[in-house]
CSV table of C-alpha atoms in Angstrom, one decimal:
chain,number,residue,atom,x,y,z
A,1,MET,CA,7.1,31.9,-2.8
A,2,SER,CA,5.4,28.5,-2.8
A,3,GLU,CA,7.0,25.4,-1.3
A,4,LYS,CA,8.8,23.0,-3.7
A,5,ILE,CA,8.3,19.2,-3.1
A,6,VAL,CA,9.9,16.2,-5.0
A,7,ILE,CA,8.0,12.9,-5.2
A,8,THR,CA,8.8,9.4,-6.4
A,9,GLY,CA,6.1,6.8,-7.0
A,10,GLY,CA,3.6,9.5,-7.9
A,11,THR,CA,1.7,7.2,-10.3
A,12,GLY,CA,1.3,4.5,-7.7
A,13,PHE,CA,-1.6,3.7,-5.3
A,14,VAL,CA,-0.5,5.7,-2.3
A,15,GLY,CA,1.5,8.2,-4.4
A,16,THR,CA,-1.4,9.4,-6.4
A,17,HIS,CA,-3.5,10.1,-3.3
A,18,LEU,CA,-0.5,11.7,-1.6
A,19,ILE,CA,-0.1,14.1,-4.5
A,20,LEU,CA,-3.8,15.1,-4.4
A,21,GLU,CA,-3.7,15.6,-0.7
A,22,LEU,CA,-0.6,17.9,-1.1
A,23,LEU,CA,-2.4,19.8,-3.8
A,24,GLU,CA,-5.5,20.2,-1.5
A,25,GLN,CA,-3.6,21.0,1.7
A,26,SER,CA,-0.9,23.3,0.4
A,27,ASP,CA,0.1,25.6,-2.5
A,28,ALA,CA,3.3,23.7,-3.2
A,29,GLU,CA,4.8,23.1,-6.6
A,30,LEU,CA,5.2,19.3,-7.1
A,31,PHE,CA,8.1,17.7,-9.1
A,32,CYS,CA,7.3,14.1,-9.7
A,33,LEU,CA,9.9,11.6,-10.9
A,34,VAL,CA,8.0,9.4,-13.4
A,35,ARG,CA,8.9,6.6,-15.8
A,36,ALA,CA,7.8,7.2,-19.3
A,37,LYS,CA,6.1,4.1,-20.8
A,38,ASN,CA,3.8,4.3,-23.9
A,39,THR,CA,3.2,8.0,-23.2
A,40,SER,CA,5.3,10.9,-22.0
A,41,ALA,CA,6.0,11.1,-18.3
A,42,GLU,CA,3.8,14.1,-17.8
A,43,GLN,CA,0.9,12.6,-19.8
A,44,ARG,CA,1.2,9.4,-17.8
A,45,LEU,CA,1.2,11.2,-14.5
A,46,HIS,CA,-1.7,13.5,-15.3
A,47,GLN,CA,-3.8,10.6,-16.7
A,48,GLN,CA,-3.3,8.5,-13.6
A,49,LEU,CA,-4.2,11.5,-11.3
A,50,ALA,CA,-7.3,12.2,-13.4
A,51,GLN,CA,-8.4,8.6,-13.0
A,52,VAL,CA,-8.0,8.8,-9.2
A,53,ILE,CA,-9.8,12.1,-9.0
A,54,GLN,CA,-12.7,10.6,-11.0
A,55,GLY,CA,-12.8,7.4,-9.0
A,56,SER,CA,-12.5,9.0,-5.6
A,57,ASP,CA,-14.4,11.9,-4.0
A,58,TYR,CA,-11.9,14.7,-4.8
A,59,ALA,CA,-13.4,17.8,-6.4
A,60,PRO,CA,-13.3,17.5,-10.2
A,61,GLU,CA,-11.7,21.0,-10.4
A,62,LEU,CA,-8.6,19.5,-8.7
A,63,ILE,CA,-7.4,18.4,-12.2
A,64,ASN,CA,-6.8,22.1,-12.9
A,65,GLN,CA,-4.3,22.2,-10.0
A,66,VAL,CA,-2.7,19.0,-11.3
A,67,LYS,CA,-2.1,20.6,-14.7
A,68,LYS,CA,-0.8,23.8,-13.0
A,69,ARG,CA,1.3,22.6,-10.1
A,70,CYS,CA,2.3,19.0,-11.0
A,71,HIS,CA,5.4,18.7,-13.1
A,72,ALA,CA,6.7,15.4,-14.3
A,73,ILE,CA,10.4,14.7,-14.7
A,74,GLU,CA,11.2,11.6,-16.7
A,75,ALA,CA,13.2,9.2,-14.4
A,76,ASP,CA,13.9,5.6,-13.6
A,77,LEU,CA,14.9,4.6,-10.1
A,78,GLN,CA,16.7,1.6,-11.6
A,79,GLY,CA,19.1,4.1,-13.3
A,80,ASP,CA,21.1,7.0,-12.2
A,81,ILE,CA,18.9,9.8,-10.9
A,82,THR,CA,21.4,12.0,-9.0
A,83,SER,CA,22.0,14.0,-12.2
A,84,LEU,CA,18.3,15.0,-12.2
A,85,ALA,CA,19.2,17.6,-9.5
A,86,THR,CA,20.0,20.0,-12.3
A,87,SER,CA,16.5,19.6,-13.7
A,88,ILE,CA,14.8,20.5,-10.4
A,89,PRO,CA,14.6,24.2,-9.2
A,90,ASN,CA,16.5,25.2,-6.1
A,91,GLY,CA,14.8,25.4,-2.7
A,92,VAL,CA,13.2,22.0,-2.4
A,93,SER,CA,12.0,21.6,1.1
A,94,GLN,CA,10.4,18.1,1.2
A,95,PHE,CA,11.2,14.8,-0.7
A,96,TRP,CA,8.6,12.1,-0.6
A,97,HIS,CA,9.9,8.6,-1.6
A,98,CYS,CA,6.9,6.4,-2.4
A,99,ALA,CA,8.2,4.4,-5.3
A,100,ALA,CA,8.4,0.7,-4.5
A,101,SER,CA,8.0,-2.8,-5.9
A,102,LEU,CA,5.1,-4.6,-4.3
A,103,ASN,CA,6.2,-7.9,-5.7
A,104,TYR,CA,6.9,-10.6,-3.1
A,105,GLU,CA,7.9,-13.8,-4.8
A,106,GLU,CA,11.4,-15.0,-4.3
A,107,ARG,CA,12.0,-15.4,-8.0
A,108,PHE,CA,11.7,-11.6,-8.3
A,109,ALA,CA,14.1,-10.9,-5.4
A,110,ALA,CA,16.8,-9.2,-7.5
A,111,GLU,CA,14.3,-6.7,-9.0
A,112,ILE,CA,12.6,-6.1,-5.6
A,113,TYR,CA,15.9,-5.3,-3.9
A,114,ASP,CA,17.0,-3.1,-6.9
A,115,ILE,CA,13.8,-1.0,-6.6
A,116,ASN,CA,13.2,-1.0,-2.9
A,117,VAL,CA,16.7,-0.9,-1.5
A,118,GLU,CA,18.9,0.5,-4.2
A,119,GLY,CA,16.1,2.8,-5.3
A,120,THR,CA,16.0,4.2,-1.8
A,121,ARG,CA,19.8,4.7,-1.8
A,122,LYS,CA,19.5,6.7,-5.0
A,123,ALA,CA,16.6,8.7,-3.7
A,124,LEU,CA,18.7,9.6,-0.6
A,125,ALA,CA,21.5,10.7,-2.9
A,126,LEU,CA,19.2,12.9,-4.9
A,127,ALA,CA,17.7,14.4,-1.8
A,128,ARG,CA,21.1,15.2,-0.5
A,129,ALA,CA,22.1,16.8,-3.8
A,130,LEU,CA,19.0,18.9,-3.6
A,131,ASN,CA,19.8,19.8,0.0
A,132,VAL,CA,16.2,19.1,1.1
A,133,ASP,CA,15.0,19.9,4.6
A,134,CYS,CA,13.3,16.5,5.1
A,135,LEU,CA,12.9,13.1,3.4
A,136,ASN,CA,9.6,11.3,3.9
A,137,TYR,CA,9.7,7.6,3.2
A,138,VAL,CA,6.6,5.4,2.7
A,139,SER,CA,7.5,2.0,4.2
A,140,THR,CA,5.1,-0.7,5.6
A,141,ALA,CA,3.9,-1.6,9.1
A,142,TYR,CA,4.9,-5.1,8.2
A,143,VAL,CA,8.6,-4.4,8.6
A,144,ALA,CA,7.7,-6.0,11.9
A,145,GLY,CA,7.8,-9.4,10.1
A,146,ARG,CA,6.9,-12.3,12.4
A,147,ASN,CA,7.1,-10.2,15.5
A,148,THR,CA,3.9,-10.2,17.6
A,149,GLY,CA,2.4,-8.2,20.4
A,150,VAL,CA,2.9,-4.4,20.6
A,151,ILE,CA,4.8,-3.1,17.6
A,152,LEU,CA,6.4,0.2,18.4
A,153,GLU,CA,7.0,3.2,16.2
A,154,SER,CA,10.8,2.7,16.5
A,155,PRO,CA,13.6,1.4,14.3
A,156,ILE,CA,13.5,-2.4,13.6
A,157,ALA,CA,16.4,-4.3,15.1
A,158,GLU,CA,16.0,-8.0,15.1
A,159,VAL,CA,13.3,-9.3,12.9
A,160,GLN,CA,12.4,-12.4,10.9
A,161,SER,CA,10.7,-11.2,7.7
A,162,SER,CA,7.9,-13.2,6.2
A,163,ASN,CA,8.9,-12.6,2.6
A,164,VAL,CA,11.4,-10.8,0.4
A,165,TYR,CA,9.2,-7.6,0.1
A,166,GLU,CA,9.2,-7.1,3.9
A,167,SER,CA,13.0,-7.7,4.2
A,168,SER,CA,13.7,-5.2,1.4
A,169,LYS,CA,11.7,-2.6,3.2
A,170,VAL,CA,13.6,-3.3,6.4
A,171,GLU,CA,16.9,-2.7,4.6
A,172,ALA,CA,15.5,0.5,3.0
A,173,GLU,CA,14.6,1.8,6.5
A,174,GLN,CA,18.0,1.0,7.7
A,175,LEU,CA,19.5,3.1,5.0
A,176,ILE,CA,17.4,6.0,6.2
A,177,TYR,CA,18.2,5.5,9.9
A,178,ALA,CA,21.9,5.9,9.0
A,179,GLN,CA,21.4,9.4,7.7
A,180,GLN,CA,23.3,11.9,10.0
A,181,ASP,CA,22.8,15.0,7.9
A,182,MET,CA,19.2,14.9,6.9
A,183,LYS,CA,15.9,15.0,8.8
A,184,TYR,CA,13.6,12.2,7.9
A,185,ARG,CA,10.2,10.7,8.6
A,186,ILE,CA,9.2,7.1,8.0
A,187,PHE,CA,5.5,6.3,7.4
A,188,ARG,CA,4.4,2.7,8.0
A,189,PRO,CA,0.9,2.0,6.5
A,190,SER,CA,-0.7,-1.4,7.2
A,191,ILE,CA,-2.6,-3.3,4.4
A,192,VAL,CA,-3.8,-0.5,2.1
A,193,ILE,CA,-7.3,-0.9,0.5
A,194,GLY,CA,-9.5,1.4,-1.7
A,195,HIS,CA,-11.0,4.8,-1.0
A,196,SER,CA,-13.1,5.0,2.1
A,197,ARG,CA,-16.2,6.3,0.3
A,198,THR,CA,-16.0,5.2,-3.3
A,199,TYR,CA,-13.9,2.0,-2.7
A,200,HIS,CA,-11.9,2.9,-5.8
A,201,ALA,CA,-8.4,1.4,-6.1
A,202,ILE,CA,-5.7,1.3,-8.7
A,203,ASN,CA,-3.5,-1.3,-7.1
A,204,PHE,CA,-4.7,-4.9,-6.6
A,205,SER,CA,-2.2,-6.5,-4.3
A,206,GLY,CA,-2.8,-7.3,-0.6
A,207,MET,CA,-6.4,-8.1,0.1
A,208,TYR,CA,-7.3,-7.9,-3.6
A,209,GLY,CA,-4.6,-10.4,-4.4
A,210,PHE,CA,-6.1,-12.9,-1.9
A,211,LEU,CA,-9.6,-12.3,-3.3
A,212,ARG,CA,-8.3,-12.9,-6.9
A,213,ARG,CA,-6.7,-16.2,-5.8
A,214,LEU,CA,-10.0,-17.2,-4.3
A,215,ILE,CA,-11.9,-16.4,-7.5
A,216,GLN,CA,-9.3,-18.3,-9.5
A,217,PHE,CA,-9.5,-21.4,-7.3
A,218,LYS,CA,-13.2,-21.4,-7.4
A,219,GLY,CA,-13.1,-21.3,-11.2
A,220,MET,CA,-10.5,-24.1,-11.3
A,221,MET,CA,-12.6,-26.3,-9.0
A,222,ALA,CA,-15.8,-25.6,-11.1
A,223,ARG,CA,-14.0,-27.2,-14.0
A,224,VAL,CA,-12.8,-30.2,-12.0
A,225,GLN,CA,-15.7,-30.8,-9.6
A,226,ARG,CA,-18.6,-28.4,-10.1
A,227,GLY,CA,-20.5,-27.4,-6.9
A,228,TYR,CA,-18.0,-29.0,-4.4
A,229,LEU,CA,-16.8,-25.7,-2.9
A,230,GLU,CA,-20.4,-24.4,-2.5
A,231,ARG,CA,-21.2,-27.5,-0.4
A,232,GLU,CA,-17.9,-28.1,1.5
A,233,SER,CA,-16.0,-25.4,3.4
A,234,ILE,CA,-12.3,-25.0,2.7
A,235,ARG,CA,-10.2,-25.7,5.8
A,236,MET,CA,-7.6,-23.1,6.9
A,237,ASN,CA,-5.1,-23.0,9.7
A,238,VAL,CA,-5.2,-19.2,10.7
A,239,ASP,CA,-5.9,-17.1,13.8
A,240,PRO,CA,-9.5,-16.1,13.4
A,241,ASP,CA,-9.6,-13.8,16.4
A,242,VAL,CA,-6.6,-11.5,15.6
A,243,PRO,CA,-7.3,-8.2,13.9
A,244,ILE,CA,-6.4,-7.7,10.3
A,245,ASN,CA,-5.3,-4.1,9.9
A,246,LEU,CA,-6.9,-2.8,6.7
A,247,VAL,CA,-6.6,0.9,6.0
A,248,PRO,CA,-8.2,3.0,3.3
A,249,VAL,CA,-5.7,4.7,0.9
A,250,ASP,CA,-7.2,8.2,1.4
A,251,LYS,CA,-6.6,7.9,5.2
A,252,VAL,CA,-2.9,6.9,4.6
A,253,ALA,CA,-2.4,10.0,2.4
A,254,LYS,CA,-4.3,12.4,4.5
A,255,LEU,CA,-2.6,11.4,7.7
A,256,ALA,CA,0.9,11.4,6.2
A,257,VAL,CA,0.5,14.9,4.8
A,258,ALA,CA,-1.0,16.1,8.1
A,259,ILE,CA,1.9,14.7,10.1
A,260,ALA,CA,4.4,16.2,7.7
A,261,HIS,CA,2.8,19.6,8.3
A,262,SER,CA,2.9,19.1,12.1
A,263,ASP,CA,5.8,20.2,14.4
A,264,SER,CA,6.4,16.6,15.6
A,265,ASN,CA,10.0,15.7,16.3
A,266,ASN,CA,9.3,12.0,16.0
A,267,THR,CA,10.6,10.1,13.0
A,268,ILE,CA,8.5,6.9,12.6
A,269,PHE,CA,4.7,6.8,12.3
A,270,HIS,CA,2.2,4.0,12.0
A,271,LEU,CA,-0.5,4.8,9.5
A,272,THR,CA,-2.8,2.0,10.7
A,273,ASN,CA,-6.5,1.8,11.4
A,274,ARG,CA,-8.3,1.7,14.8
A,275,THR,CA,-11.4,-0.1,13.8
A,276,VAL,CA,-10.8,-3.2,11.7
A,277,PRO,CA,-12.3,-6.7,11.4
A,278,THR,CA,-10.8,-9.9,12.8
A,279,VAL,CA,-9.2,-12.4,10.4
A,280,GLY,CA,-12.3,-14.7,10.8
A,281,GLU,CA,-14.7,-11.9,10.0
A,282,ALA,CA,-12.7,-10.7,7.0
A,283,LEU,CA,-12.4,-14.2,5.6
A,284,GLU,CA,-16.2,-14.7,5.9
A,285,VAL,CA,-16.8,-11.5,3.9
A,286,LEU,CA,-14.2,-12.5,1.2
A,287,PHE,CA,-15.6,-16.0,0.8
A,288,SER,CA,-19.2,-14.7,0.8
A,289,THR,CA,-18.3,-12.2,-1.9
A,290,VAL,CA,-17.4,-15.0,-4.3
A,291,GLY,CA,-20.4,-17.2,-3.3
A,292,LEU,CA,-18.6,-19.6,-1.0
A,293,PRO,CA,-19.3,-20.7,2.6
A,294,PRO,CA,-16.9,-19.3,5.2
A,295,PRO,CA,-13.7,-21.4,5.7
A,296,LYS,CA,-13.5,-24.0,8.5
A,297,ILE,CA,-10.7,-23.0,10.9
A,298,VAL,CA,-8.7,-26.0,12.0
A,299,GLN,CA,-5.9,-26.2,14.6
A,300,ASP,CA,-3.5,-28.3,12.5
A,301,THR,CA,-2.8,-28.8,8.8
A,302,THR,CA,-3.0,-32.5,9.2
A,303,GLN,CA,-6.7,-32.0,9.1
A,304,TYR,CA,-6.5,-30.8,5.5
A,305,ALA,CA,-8.0,-32.7,2.7
A,306,TRP,CA,-6.3,-32.6,-0.7
A,307,ILE,CA,-8.4,-29.7,-1.8
A,308,ASP,CA,-7.5,-27.7,1.3
A,309,GLU,CA,-3.8,-28.3,0.6
A,310,LYS,CA,-4.2,-27.1,-2.9
A,311,PHE,CA,-6.0,-23.9,-1.8
A,312,ASN,CA,-3.6,-23.1,1.0
A,313,GLU,CA,-0.6,-23.5,-1.4
A,314,LYS,CA,-2.2,-20.9,-3.6
A,315,ILE,CA,-2.5,-18.4,-0.8
A,316,GLU,CA,0.7,-19.2,1.1
A,317,PHE,CA,2.1,-15.7,0.8
A,318,TYR,CA,-1.0,-14.2,2.6
A,319,LYS,CA,-0.8,-16.7,5.6
A,320,SER,CA,1.6,-14.5,7.6
A,321,TYR,CA,-1.0,-11.7,7.6
A,322,LEU,CA,-3.7,-14.1,8.9
A,323,THR,CA,-1.7,-15.4,11.9
A,324,GLY,CA,0.0,-13.8,14.9
A,325,TYR,CA,-1.4,-10.9,17.0
A,326,LYS,CA,0.0,-7.5,16.2
A,327,GLN,CA,-1.0,-4.3,17.9
A,328,PHE,CA,0.5,-1.3,16.1
A,329,ASP,CA,1.4,1.4,18.6
A,330,ARG,CA,0.3,4.9,17.4
A,331,SER,CA,1.7,7.1,20.1
A,332,ALA,CA,3.8,9.2,17.8
A,333,SER,CA,1.1,9.4,15.1
A,334,ASN,CA,-1.6,10.3,17.6
A,335,ALA,CA,0.5,13.0,19.2
A,336,ALA,CA,1.3,14.6,15.8
A,337,LEU,CA,-2.3,14.4,14.6
A,338,GLY,CA,-3.9,15.7,17.9
A,339,LYS,CA,-7.7,15.9,17.7
A,340,HIS,CA,-7.7,14.5,14.2
A,341,ALA,CA,-6.3,11.1,15.4
A,342,ASN,CA,-9.6,9.6,16.6
A,343,THR,CA,-11.9,10.0,13.6
A,344,THR,CA,-14.2,7.1,12.9
A,345,ARG,CA,-14.6,8.0,9.2
A,346,TYR,CA,-12.1,5.4,8.1
A,347,ALA,CA,-13.4,2.4,10.1
A,348,VAL,CA,-13.4,-0.9,8.2
A,349,THR,CA,-16.2,-3.2,9.3
A,350,THR,CA,-17.8,-6.3,7.9
A,351,ASN,CA,-20.5,-4.1,6.4
A,352,ASN,CA,-18.2,-1.8,4.3
A,353,LEU,CA,-15.6,-4.5,3.7
A,354,ASN,CA,-18.3,-6.2,1.7
A,355,LYS,CA,-18.5,-3.1,-0.4
A,356,TYR,CA,-14.7,-2.9,-1.0
A,357,CYS,CA,-14.7,-6.5,-2.1
A,358,GLY,CA,-17.8,-6.0,-4.3
A,359,TRP,CA,-16.3,-3.0,-6.0
A,360,TYR,CA,-13.2,-5.1,-6.9
A,361,CYS,CA,-15.2,-8.0,-8.2
A,362,ALA,CA,-17.2,-5.7,-10.4
A,363,GLN,CA,-14.0,-4.3,-11.9
A,364,LEU,CA,-12.7,-7.7,-12.4
A,365,ALA,CA,-15.8,-8.9,-14.2
A,366,GLN,CA,-15.8,-5.8,-16.4
A,367,THR,CA,-12.2,-6.3,-17.3
A,368,ARG,CA,-12.8,-9.9,-18.2
A,369,SER,CA,-15.9,-9.0,-20.3
A,370,GLN,CA,-13.7,-6.7,-22.4
A,371,VAL,CA,-11.3,-9.5,-23.3
A,372,PRO,CA,-12.0,-11.0,-26.8
A,373,VAL,CA,-13.1,-14.6,-26.9
A,374,SER,CA,-10.1,-16.7,-28.1
A,375,ARG,CA,-10.7,-19.2,-30.9
């Protein structure tokens, strides 16, 4: 009899790749909790997975396994989901909780906490009702907040979060630590970017959000003072020599599934990258992608001109990821993965980072070209 697995967030960036990895690496039947929008839950799930298969390097035939083994159950984590236990067959072994709000602005705090914290509480209740063997939770490496130095694969105790998204994930993890009657694993990916070979992505937060702000600022300045940004470098107060941990989405999914299939007794795993650019290198690529000179790094914000102040206000959320040295310990992850831990396939360098950024800019340009001209 095939294994039965329940998944939340299966239409999201990490969730779609996780489903496809589970289909490739097992014969499991997958029961995915999906919100119905303009289409049925099953139609929405299958369409999203088909898009990811087409955009990534999965075998096209995998769509047949999606149709055969991927079952959508209409659900909303902001509602009561415990009653769904009667809609799911007995014998569920694994529960993957990937659903999350990636919003970060304070004005969305209530919604963020409702989805990320209360949604996790409800997922735990459903997992308990299903009597699952193990709950797998996709968190973030940035539960570390403003902590610097070596970040261990261990529960977060004292931390000063940089934003409401991070603090919501800390609280969600604490709900999971408190479980006495259920085995769990917590996966902590760093900054997730597109597929390692095709660069395809379906979520445009994180690095893509910064790039979008940069494009918008360039457009605004072109209307105010054309050519200024091409001549004068924007000043930024960041740490150019610290690594910025970018990790391809297919690596996150592949490693998470491999760890879940291992016999590791550890409970927290960093899904981070070994080979990454520095903040200075990454910024140079991002600015170059949109046709701007690299930023000028300054030691103090008193050195900002008015234009620098305006730009840095626009990207304030991202500043915490551009400052402060963090080294994510991977002892538990490496032990679980064994010989597969040291692959260089997923390295992010200045050369291929340029391709990730170029792919996104091409998608953005295509989207804008399809918008009718307003009169």
